[in-house]
CSV table of C-alpha atoms and ligand atoms in Angstrom, one decimal:
chain,number,residue,atom,x,y,z
A,772,MET,CA,-0.1,0.2,0.2
A,773,SER,CA,1.3,3.4,-0.8
A,774,ARG,CA,-0.3,6.7,0.2
A,775,PHE,CA,-0.8,7.7,-3.6
A,776,ASP,CA,-3.2,4.5,-4.0
A,777,GLN,CA,-6.2,6.5,-3.6
A,778,PHE,CA,-5.1,8.6,-6.4
A,779,PHE,CA,-3.9,6.2,-9.1
A,780,SER,CA,-6.4,4.9,-11.9
A,781,ASP,CA,-7.2,1.4,-12.4
A,782,LEU,CA,-5.1,1.3,-15.3
A,783,ALA,CA,-2.0,2.5,-13.1
A,784,LYS,CA,-3.1,-0.2,-10.3
A,785,LYS,CA,-2.7,-2.7,-13.6
A,786,LEU,CA,1.1,-2.0,-14.3
A,787,LYS,CA,3.5,-4.0,-12.3
A,788,ALA,CA,7.2,-4.1,-12.7
A,789,SER,CA,8.4,-7.6,-14.2
A,790,GLU,CA,10.4,-9.9,-11.7
A,791,ILE,CA,12.6,-10.8,-14.6
A,792,ARG,CA,13.3,-7.2,-15.7
A,793,GLU,CA,14.3,-6.1,-12.3
A,794,LEU,CA,16.4,-9.0,-11.9
A,795,LEU,CA,18.2,-8.6,-15.5
A,796,LYS,CA,18.7,-5.2,-14.4
A,797,TRP,CA,20.5,-5.9,-11.5
A,798,VAL,CA,22.5,-8.6,-13.3
A,799,ARG,CA,24.2,-5.9,-15.4
A,800,GLY,CA,27.4,-4.7,-14.4
A,801,LYS,CA,28.1,-7.9,-12.4
A,802,ASN,CA,30.2,-10.6,-13.6
A,803,VAL,CA,27.8,-12.4,-15.4
A,804,ILE,CA,27.7,-13.6,-18.9
A,805,SER,CA,23.9,-12.5,-19.9
A,806,PHE,CA,21.9,-13.9,-22.9
A,807,GLY,CA,18.9,-11.8,-21.2
A,808,GLY,CA,19.0,-8.7,-23.0
A,809,GLY,CA,17.3,-7.7,-26.2
A,810,PHE,CA,20.0,-5.2,-27.4
A,811,PRO,CA,21.7,-4.5,-30.7
A,812,SER,CA,25.2,-4.7,-30.3
A,813,PRO,CA,26.8,-1.2,-29.7
A,814,GLU,CA,29.9,-2.1,-31.8
A,815,LEU,CA,27.7,-1.8,-34.7
A,816,TYR,CA,26.6,1.6,-33.8
A,817,PRO,CA,27.9,3.9,-36.9
A,818,VAL,CA,28.7,6.6,-34.1
A,819,LYS,CA,31.1,8.7,-36.4
A,820,GLU,CA,29.1,9.0,-39.3
A,821,LEU,CA,25.5,10.1,-37.0
A,822,ALA,CA,27.8,12.7,-34.9
A,823,GLU,CA,28.7,13.9,-38.4
A,824,ILE,CA,24.9,13.9,-39.3
A,825,ALA,CA,23.6,15.1,-36.3
A,826,LYS,CA,26.1,18.4,-36.3
A,827,ARG,CA,25.6,19.2,-39.8
A,828,ILE,CA,21.9,19.0,-39.1
A,829,ILE,CA,21.5,21.0,-36.2
A,830,GLU,CA,23.7,23.8,-37.6
A,831,GLU,CA,22.4,23.8,-41.1
A,832,LYS,CA,18.9,23.0,-40.9
A,833,LYS,CA,18.1,24.5,-37.5
A,834,HIS,CA,15.2,26.4,-38.2
A,835,VAL,CA,13.0,23.3,-39.2
A,836,ALA,CA,15.3,20.4,-37.2
A,837,LEU,CA,14.7,22.1,-34.1
A,838,GLN,CA,10.9,23.2,-34.8
A,839,TYR,CA,7.7,20.7,-34.4
A,840,THR,CA,7.0,18.6,-37.6
A,841,LEU,CA,3.8,17.1,-38.9
A,842,THR,CA,2.6,14.3,-36.5
A,843,GLU,CA,2.4,11.8,-39.6
A,844,GLY,CA,6.2,12.7,-39.6
A,845,LEU,CA,8.8,14.6,-41.5
A,846,PRO,CA,7.9,14.7,-45.4
A,847,GLU,CA,11.2,14.1,-46.6
A,848,LEU,CA,11.6,10.9,-44.4
A,849,ARG,CA,7.9,9.5,-45.3
A,850,SER,CA,9.3,10.0,-48.9
A,851,ALA,CA,12.6,8.5,-48.5
A,852,LEU,CA,10.9,5.5,-46.6
A,853,LYS,CA,8.7,4.9,-49.7
A,854,GLU,CA,11.3,4.6,-52.0
A,855,PHE,CA,13.3,2.3,-49.6
A,856,MET,CA,10.5,0.1,-48.9
A,857,GLU,CA,10.1,-0.8,-52.4
A,858,ARG,CA,13.5,-1.0,-53.1
A,859,LYS,CA,14.8,-3.2,-50.3
A,860,ASP,CA,11.5,-5.0,-49.1
A,861,GLY,CA,9.4,-5.1,-52.3
A,862,ILE,CA,6.4,-3.4,-50.7
A,863,LYS,CA,4.9,-1.4,-53.0
A,864,VAL,CA,3.7,2.0,-51.1
A,865,GLU,CA,0.9,3.7,-52.9
A,866,SER,CA,1.5,7.4,-51.4
A,867,GLU,CA,3.3,9.1,-48.5
A,868,ASP,CA,-0.1,8.9,-46.9
A,869,ASN,CA,0.3,5.1,-46.3
A,870,ILE,CA,3.0,5.9,-43.9
A,871,LEU,CA,3.4,7.0,-40.4
A,872,ILE,CA,6.6,7.9,-38.7
A,873,THR,CA,5.9,6.6,-34.9
A,874,SER,CA,8.1,6.8,-31.8
A,875,GLY,CA,9.6,3.4,-32.1
A,876,SER,CA,7.6,0.4,-33.2
A,877,GLN,CA,6.5,0.4,-29.6
A,878,GLN,CA,4.6,3.3,-29.9
A,879,ALA,CA,2.8,1.9,-33.0
A,880,LEU,CA,2.0,-1.3,-30.9
A,881,ASP,CA,0.4,1.3,-28.3
A,882,ILE,CA,-1.7,2.9,-31.0
A,883,ILE,CA,-2.7,-0.5,-32.7
A,884,GLY,CA,-3.9,-1.5,-29.0
A,885,ARG,CA,-5.8,1.6,-28.4
A,886,LEU,CA,-7.5,2.0,-31.9
A,887,PHE,CA,-8.7,-1.6,-32.4
A,888,ILE,CA,-9.2,-3.1,-29.0
A,889,ASN,CA,-12.2,-2.7,-26.7
A,890,PRO,CA,-12.1,-4.9,-23.4
A,891,GLY,CA,-12.8,-8.5,-24.2
A,892,ASP,CA,-12.4,-8.3,-27.8
A,893,ALA,CA,-10.6,-11.1,-29.1
A,894,VAL,CA,-6.8,-11.0,-30.3
A,895,ILE,CA,-4.7,-13.7,-31.8
A,896,MET,CA,-0.8,-14.2,-30.7
A,897,GLU,CA,1.7,-16.8,-31.6
A,898,LEU,CA,3.0,-19.1,-28.7
A,899,PRO,CA,5.4,-17.6,-27.9
A,900,THR,CA,5.0,-14.0,-28.9
A,901,TYR,CA,7.0,-10.4,-28.4
A,902,LEU,CA,6.6,-9.4,-24.8
A,903,ALA,CA,6.5,-5.9,-25.3
A,904,ALA,CA,3.7,-6.4,-27.8
A,905,ILE,CA,1.7,-8.4,-24.9
A,906,ASN,CA,2.3,-5.3,-22.6
A,907,ALA,CA,1.1,-3.0,-25.2
A,908,PHE,CA,-2.3,-4.8,-25.8
A,909,ASN,CA,-2.9,-5.8,-22.1
A,910,LEU,CA,-3.6,-2.2,-21.6
A,911,GLN,CA,-7.0,-2.4,-23.3
A,912,SER,CA,-7.5,-5.8,-21.6
A,913,PRO,CA,-8.2,-8.0,-24.7
A,914,ARG,CA,-9.1,-11.3,-24.4
A,915,TYR,CA,-6.2,-13.3,-26.1
A,916,TYR,CA,-6.2,-16.7,-28.1
A,917,GLY,CA,-2.8,-18.1,-28.5
A,918,VAL,CA,-1.9,-20.3,-31.9
A,919,PRO,CA,1.6,-22.3,-31.5
A,920,ILE,CA,4.4,-21.9,-33.9
A,921,ASP,CA,6.6,-24.7,-34.9
A,922,TYR,CA,10.1,-24.3,-36.9
A,923,GLU,CA,7.9,-23.1,-40.1
A,924,GLY,CA,6.2,-20.7,-38.1
A,925,ILE,CA,2.6,-20.1,-37.0
A,926,ILE,CA,0.8,-23.7,-37.5
A,927,VAL,CA,-1.7,-22.4,-40.1
A,928,GLU,CA,-3.8,-26.1,-39.2
A,929,LYS,CA,-4.1,-24.8,-35.7
A,930,LEU,CA,-4.8,-21.5,-36.4
A,931,GLU,CA,-7.8,-22.5,-38.6
A,932,GLU,CA,-8.9,-24.7,-35.9
A,933,LEU,CA,-9.2,-22.0,-33.5
A,934,LEU,CA,-11.1,-19.6,-36.1
A,935,THR,CA,-13.6,-22.5,-37.0
A,936,LYS,CA,-14.2,-22.8,-33.0
A,937,LEU,CA,-14.5,-19.0,-32.7
A,938,LYS,CA,-16.8,-18.5,-35.7
A,939,SER,CA,-19.1,-20.9,-34.2
A,940,GLU,CA,-19.2,-19.4,-31.2
A,941,GLY,CA,-19.9,-16.1,-32.7
A,942,VAL,CA,-16.4,-14.6,-31.8
A,943,LYS,CA,-14.6,-12.5,-34.3
A,944,PRO,CA,-11.2,-11.9,-33.8
A,945,LYS,CA,-9.8,-8.1,-34.3
A,946,PHE,CA,-6.5,-9.1,-35.3
A,947,LEU,CA,-3.6,-11.8,-35.3
A,948,TYR,CA,-0.4,-10.1,-34.3
A,949,THR,CA,2.7,-11.9,-35.7
A,950,VAL,CA,6.8,-11.5,-35.9
A,951,PRO,CA,6.9,-13.7,-38.9
A,952,THR,CA,10.5,-12.9,-39.7
A,953,ALA,CA,13.4,-13.8,-37.6
A,954,GLN,CA,11.0,-13.8,-34.6
A,955,ASN,CA,11.4,-12.4,-31.3
A,956,PRO,CA,11.6,-14.6,-28.8
A,957,THR,CA,12.3,-17.8,-31.0
A,958,GLY,CA,14.2,-16.8,-34.1
A,959,ILE,CA,11.8,-18.7,-36.2
A,960,THR,CA,11.1,-17.4,-39.9
A,961,MET,CA,7.6,-18.5,-41.4
A,962,THR,CA,7.5,-20.2,-44.4
A,963,MET,CA,6.4,-18.8,-48.0
A,964,GLU,CA,3.6,-21.4,-47.6
A,965,ARG,CA,2.4,-20.6,-44.3
A,966,ARG,CA,2.4,-16.7,-45.0
A,967,LYS,CA,0.1,-17.6,-47.9
A,968,ARG,CA,-2.2,-19.9,-45.9
A,969,LEU,CA,-2.3,-17.1,-43.3
A,970,LEU,CA,-3.4,-14.5,-45.7
A,971,GLU,CA,-6.1,-16.5,-47.2
A,972,LEU,CA,-7.6,-17.2,-43.4
A,973,ALA,CA,-7.5,-13.5,-42.8
A,974,GLU,CA,-9.7,-13.3,-45.9
A,975,GLU,CA,-11.8,-15.6,-45.3
A,976,TYR,CA,-12.5,-14.7,-41.6
A,977,ASP,CA,-12.1,-11.2,-41.9
A,978,PHE,CA,-9.7,-10.2,-39.4
A,979,LEU,CA,-6.5,-7.8,-39.6
A,980,ILE,CA,-2.6,-8.9,-39.6
A,981,ILE,CA,-0.3,-6.8,-37.7
A,982,GLU,CA,3.0,-7.7,-39.1
A,983,ASP,CA,6.2,-6.6,-37.0
A,984,ASN,CA,9.2,-6.6,-38.7
A,985,PRO,CA,12.2,-5.4,-37.0
A,986,TYR,CA,14.6,-8.1,-38.1
A,987,GLY,CA,14.0,-8.2,-41.8
A,988,TYR,CA,17.3,-6.6,-42.3
A,989,ILE,CA,19.3,-8.8,-40.4
A,990,LEU,CA,19.2,-12.4,-42.1
A,991,PHE,CA,22.0,-14.4,-42.4
A,992,GLU,CA,21.0,-16.8,-45.2
A,993,ASN,CA,20.9,-15.8,-48.8
A,994,MET,CA,17.0,-16.5,-49.2
A,995,GLU,CA,14.3,-14.4,-50.4
A,996,ILE,CA,11.5,-13.5,-47.8
A,997,LYS,CA,8.4,-12.0,-49.0
A,998,HIS,CA,6.6,-10.2,-46.2
A,999,LEU,CA,3.1,-10.5,-45.5
A,1000,LYS,CA,2.6,-6.8,-46.6
A,1001,ALA,CA,4.2,-7.4,-49.9
A,1002,LEU,CA,1.8,-10.5,-50.7
A,1003,ASP,CA,-1.4,-8.7,-49.0
A,1004,LYS,CA,-3.9,-7.4,-51.7
A,1005,SER,CA,-6.5,-5.9,-49.7
A,1006,GLU,CA,-4.8,-3.6,-47.0
A,1007,ARG,CA,-5.4,-6.1,-44.3
A,1008,VAL,CA,-2.0,-5.9,-43.2
A,1009,ILE,CA,-0.6,-3.1,-40.8
A,1010,TYR,CA,3.4,-3.3,-41.4
A,1011,LEU,CA,5.6,-2.2,-38.7
A,1012,SER,CA,9.3,-1.8,-38.8
A,1013,THR,CA,11.9,0.2,-37.0
A,1014,PHE,CA,15.6,1.7,-36.9
A,1015,SER,CA,16.1,0.2,-33.9
A,1016,LYS,CA,18.0,-2.8,-35.1
A,1017,VAL,CA,19.1,-1.6,-38.2
A,1018,LEU,CA,20.6,1.5,-37.2
A,1019,VAL,CA,20.2,2.5,-33.2
A,1020,PRO,CA,17.6,1.7,-30.8
A,1021,GLY,CA,18.1,5.5,-29.3
A,1022,LEU,CA,16.8,7.3,-32.3
A,1023,ARG,CA,13.3,6.2,-31.0
A,1024,LEU,CA,12.0,5.8,-34.2
A,1025,GLY,CA,9.5,3.3,-36.4
A,1026,TRP,CA,7.2,3.5,-39.0
A,1027,VAL,CA,4.0,2.1,-40.1
A,1028,ILE,CA,2.5,1.1,-43.4
A,1029,ALA,CA,-1.1,0.6,-43.8
A,1030,ASP,CA,-4.2,1.7,-45.5
A,1031,LYS,CA,-4.6,5.7,-45.8
A,1032,GLU,CA,-7.5,5.4,-43.6
A,1033,ILE,CA,-5.9,3.5,-40.7
A,1034,ILE,CA,-2.8,5.8,-40.9
A,1035,SER,CA,-5.0,8.7,-40.4
A,1036,LYS,CA,-6.8,7.5,-37.3
A,1037,MET,CA,-3.4,6.3,-35.9
A,1038,ALA,CA,-2.2,9.9,-36.5
A,1039,LEU,CA,-5.2,11.6,-34.9
A,1040,LEU,CA,-4.5,9.2,-31.7
A,1041,LYS,CA,-0.6,10.2,-32.0
A,1042,GLN,CA,-1.4,13.5,-32.1
A,1043,SER,CA,-2.5,13.4,-28.4
A,1044,LEU,CA,0.4,11.3,-27.5
A,1045,ASP,CA,3.3,13.2,-28.3
A,1046,LEU,CA,2.4,15.7,-31.1
A,1047,CYS,CA,5.2,14.2,-33.2
A,1048,SER,CA,8.3,12.1,-33.0
A,1049,SER,CA,11.6,13.7,-32.6
A,1050,THR,CA,12.2,16.2,-35.4
A,1051,ILE,CA,16.1,16.1,-35.0
A,1052,THR,CA,16.1,12.4,-35.1
A,1053,GLN,CA,13.6,12.1,-38.3
A,1054,PHE,CA,16.1,14.2,-39.9
A,1055,ILE,CA,18.8,12.1,-38.7
A,1056,ALA,CA,17.1,9.0,-39.9
A,1057,TYR,CA,16.4,10.7,-43.3
A,1058,GLU,CA,20.2,11.7,-43.9
A,1059,ALA,CA,20.9,8.0,-42.8
A,1060,ILE,CA,18.8,6.6,-45.7
A,1061,VAL,CA,19.7,9.3,-48.3
A,1062,SER,CA,23.3,8.8,-47.7
A,1063,GLY,CA,23.6,5.3,-47.9
A,1064,LEU,CA,24.4,4.9,-44.3
A,1065,VAL,CA,21.1,2.4,-43.9
A,1066,ASP,CA,22.3,0.5,-46.7
A,1067,LYS,CA,25.9,0.2,-45.5
A,1068,GLN,CA,24.3,-1.0,-42.3
A,1069,ILE,CA,22.5,-3.8,-43.7
A,1070,LYS,CA,25.6,-4.9,-45.8
A,1071,ILE,CA,27.5,-5.1,-42.2
A,1072,LEU,CA,25.2,-6.6,-39.8
A,1073,PRO,CA,24.1,-10.0,-41.1
A,1074,GLY,CA,27.7,-11.0,-41.3
A,1075,PHE,CA,28.4,-9.8,-37.7
A,1076,TYR,CA,25.6,-11.2,-36.3
A,1077,LYS,CA,26.0,-14.7,-38.1
A,1078,LYS,CA,29.3,-15.2,-36.3
A,1079,LYS,CA,27.7,-14.9,-33.2
A,1080,ARG,CA,24.7,-17.3,-33.7
A,1081,ASP,CA,27.3,-19.5,-35.3
A,1082,ALA,CA,29.3,-19.3,-32.0
A,1083,MET,CA,25.8,-20.3,-30.0
A,1084,LEU,CA,24.7,-22.9,-32.2
A,1085,ASN,CA,28.0,-24.5,-32.2
A,1086,ALA,CA,28.3,-24.3,-28.3
A,1087,LEU,CA,24.8,-25.6,-27.9
A,1088,GLU,CA,25.6,-28.7,-30.3
A,1089,LYS,CA,28.8,-29.0,-28.4
A,1090,TYR,CA,27.7,-28.7,-24.7
A,1091,MET,CA,24.2,-29.4,-24.4
A,1092,PRO,CA,22.8,-32.5,-22.8
A,1093,ASP,CA,20.2,-35.0,-24.7
A,1094,GLY,CA,16.5,-33.9,-24.3
A,1095,VAL,CA,17.5,-30.5,-25.0
A,1096,GLU,CA,16.4,-28.6,-28.4
A,1097,TRP,CA,16.8,-25.2,-29.8
A,1098,THR,CA,15.8,-23.1,-32.9
A,1099,LYS,CA,18.3,-22.4,-35.7
A,1100,PRO,CA,17.4,-19.1,-36.5
A,1101,ILE,CA,18.1,-17.5,-39.8
A,1102,GLY,CA,18.1,-13.8,-38.9
A,1103,GLY,CA,17.8,-11.7,-36.0
A,1104,MET,CA,19.4,-11.8,-32.1
A,1105,PHE,CA,17.6,-14.9,-30.6
A,1106,VAL,CA,18.0,-18.7,-30.2
A,1107,PHE,CA,14.8,-20.4,-28.2
A,1108,LEU,CA,15.5,-23.4,-26.2
A,1109,TYR,CA,13.4,-26.2,-25.5
A,1110,ALA,CA,14.3,-28.1,-21.9
A,1111,PRO,CA,12.8,-31.5,-21.3
A,1112,GLU,CA,9.2,-30.9,-19.4
A,1113,GLN,CA,10.3,-31.5,-15.8
A,1114,ILE,CA,12.7,-28.6,-15.9
A,1115,ASP,CA,11.4,-25.1,-14.7
A,1116,THR,CA,13.5,-22.4,-16.1
A,1117,HIS,CA,11.8,-19.7,-14.1
A,1118,LYS,CA,13.1,-21.7,-10.9
A,1119,MET,CA,16.5,-22.6,-12.7
A,1120,LEU,CA,17.4,-18.6,-13.3
A,1121,PHE,CA,18.6,-18.1,-9.8
A,1122,LYS,CA,21.2,-20.9,-9.9
A,1123,ALA,CA,22.2,-19.7,-13.3
A,1124,ILE,CA,22.8,-16.4,-12.2
A,1125,ASP,CA,25.0,-17.8,-9.1
A,1126,ARG,CA,27.1,-19.6,-11.6
A,1127,GLY,CA,27.4,-16.6,-13.6
A,1128,VAL,CA,24.9,-16.7,-16.8
A,1129,ALA,CA,21.4,-15.2,-17.4
A,1130,TYR,CA,18.9,-15.6,-19.7
A,1131,VAL,CA,15.0,-15.1,-20.0
A,1132,PRO,CA,12.7,-17.7,-19.0
A,1133,GLY,CA,10.4,-18.7,-21.8
A,1134,LYS,CA,7.2,-18.3,-20.0
A,1135,ASN,CA,7.1,-14.7,-20.0
A,1136,PHE,CA,6.5,-14.7,-23.8
A,1137,TYR,CA,3.5,-17.1,-23.6
A,1138,ILE,CA,-0.1,-15.8,-23.4
A,1139,ASP,CA,-1.1,-19.0,-21.8
A,1140,GLY,CA,0.9,-19.3,-19.1
A,1141,SER,CA,2.8,-22.3,-20.8
A,1142,GLY,CA,6.2,-22.5,-21.9
A,1143,HIS,CA,7.9,-23.1,-18.2
A,1144,ASN,CA,10.6,-25.2,-19.9
A,1145,THR,CA,12.0,-22.9,-22.5
A,1146,MET,CA,14.2,-19.8,-22.3
A,1147,ARG,CA,15.1,-17.3,-24.7
A,1148,LEU,CA,18.9,-16.8,-25.4
A,1149,ASN,CA,20.3,-13.6,-26.9
A,1150,PHE,CA,23.4,-13.9,-29.1
A,1151,SER,CA,23.7,-10.2,-30.7
A,1152,TYR,CA,25.2,-8.7,-27.4
A,1153,PRO,CA,27.5,-11.2,-25.8
A,1154,SER,CA,31.2,-11.7,-27.2
A,1155,LEU,CA,32.3,-14.7,-28.9
A,1156,ASP,CA,34.2,-16.1,-26.0
A,1157,ASP,CA,31.3,-15.1,-23.5
A,1158,ILE,CA,28.9,-17.1,-26.0
A,1159,ASP,CA,30.9,-20.4,-25.7
A,1160,ARG,CA,31.5,-20.0,-22.0
A,1161,GLY,CA,28.0,-18.8,-21.1
A,1162,ILE,CA,26.7,-21.9,-23.1
A,1163,LYS,CA,28.9,-24.5,-21.3
A,1164,ILE,CA,27.7,-23.2,-17.9
A,1165,LEU,CA,24.2,-23.4,-18.6
A,1166,ALA,CA,24.5,-26.9,-20.3
A,1167,ASP,CA,26.3,-28.2,-17.1
A,1168,LEU,CA,23.6,-26.8,-15.0
A,1169,LEU,CA,20.8,-28.4,-17.2
A,1170,ARG,CA,22.7,-31.8,-17.1
A,1171,GLU,CA,22.8,-31.5,-13.3
A,1172,GLU,CA,19.0,-30.3,-13.2
A,1173,ILE,CA,17.9,-33.4,-15.4
A,1174,GLU,CA,19.6,-36.0,-13.5
A,1175,LYS,CA,18.4,-34.7,-10.3
A,1176,THR,CA,14.5,-35.3,-11.8
A,1177,LYS,CA,15.7,-38.6,-12.8
A,1178,ALA,CA,17.2,-39.7,-9.3
B,2237,LIG,C1,13.3,-5.0,-30.9
B,2237,LIG,C2,12.0,-5.1,-31.4
B,2237,LIG,C3,11.0,-3.9,-31.9
B,2237,LIG,C4,11.7,-2.6,-31.8
B,2237,LIG,O1,10.9,-1.5,-30.8
B,2237,LIG,P1,11.4,-0.1,-31.1
B,2237,LIG,O2,10.2,0.5,-30.5
B,2237,LIG,O3,11.2,0.4,-32.4
B,2237,LIG,O4,12.7,0.1,-30.7
B,2237,LIG,C5,9.6,-4.3,-32.2
B,2237,LIG,N1,9.2,-5.4,-32.3
B,2237,LIG,C6,10.2,-6.6,-32.2
B,2237,LIG,C7,9.4,-8.3,-32.2
B,2237,LIG,C8,11.4,-6.1,-31.6
B,2237,LIG,O5,12.0,-7.5,-31.1
């Protein structure tokens, strides 16, 4: 009880600090190898280039760059993104009016939650899915329905089963949220076949799809991936991306591609949230695109992260005991590990930290309370040496825990 409780709203009372987040915060700076973070690697931040751009913009464009801009976003940046999306993502954007600049993808998730969810509305989520999306939607009190994913992405047969069942009960889901490419937390990428089927089902059962794509520029294999938005023929997909993983998260800039009507509604709401996203960082992002800096990053990032992914997959292969499985991501920053059923990764975390290694218990990413035996392992942040040492520690601990439950 606090003396402010009487003043707080019901919404405020719903907000709780995550135990794990607090724990991982505490771990930072200690002598612990952390696979727990979700941070890009700062070694890859183009510091010199960004400093030069920022200085130039503030000096030369002060009258615009230090001023408010349009809620929808800096016009130059929207135009640059239109061209960029066509060139890099194969997404044909009809006009700038189909683009909204947001203060990170997180703001887009918040806006989407508010614009589409009434309390109790049906929302479909992957099992597991991105924690910050769960948290953003939670504020609107949706009723979640989970659909499991396997190594090929969302299991469309299970989705169809769910949709049929919901229909028979007279329940119409508002949207399905998915991270189809190098997913957070699993690193799994949805196959082309499943993408097509998902879109067919969205047509048939008439729901929207939120495609969250922060990792599309960090792919390790030379494979062509078609975004859901690129396959979308009826403006059913609301596409989210961000500068956080390809440039730096500190710009706090993301963008949305969607039907004009949806974009204008989103802009109306955004006006109340922050008037506009930071003008300075929008100019920086604009310059980063037109100067070729973003293209350069897209060339460097995959090779760098691939080395780290390989180090993690090799270490897992070398050290993990029988009965433990994990995903083989073709992009992004995470491997997801499945321990035998009898292991509780939440309980085990304290022992792991004691021995010098941290991770995120997978349960946090499941809206249905399952996933007690899973964990998310980040490979973008730790060094190659730490990845090997950390996975060995984790494997030894898992082996002991498995032996214990056998005895
Ligand atoms: C990192 C990440 C984001 C990025 O969020 P920002 O607010 O743009 O920094 C969005 N979605 C997923 C799934 C992510 O992993």
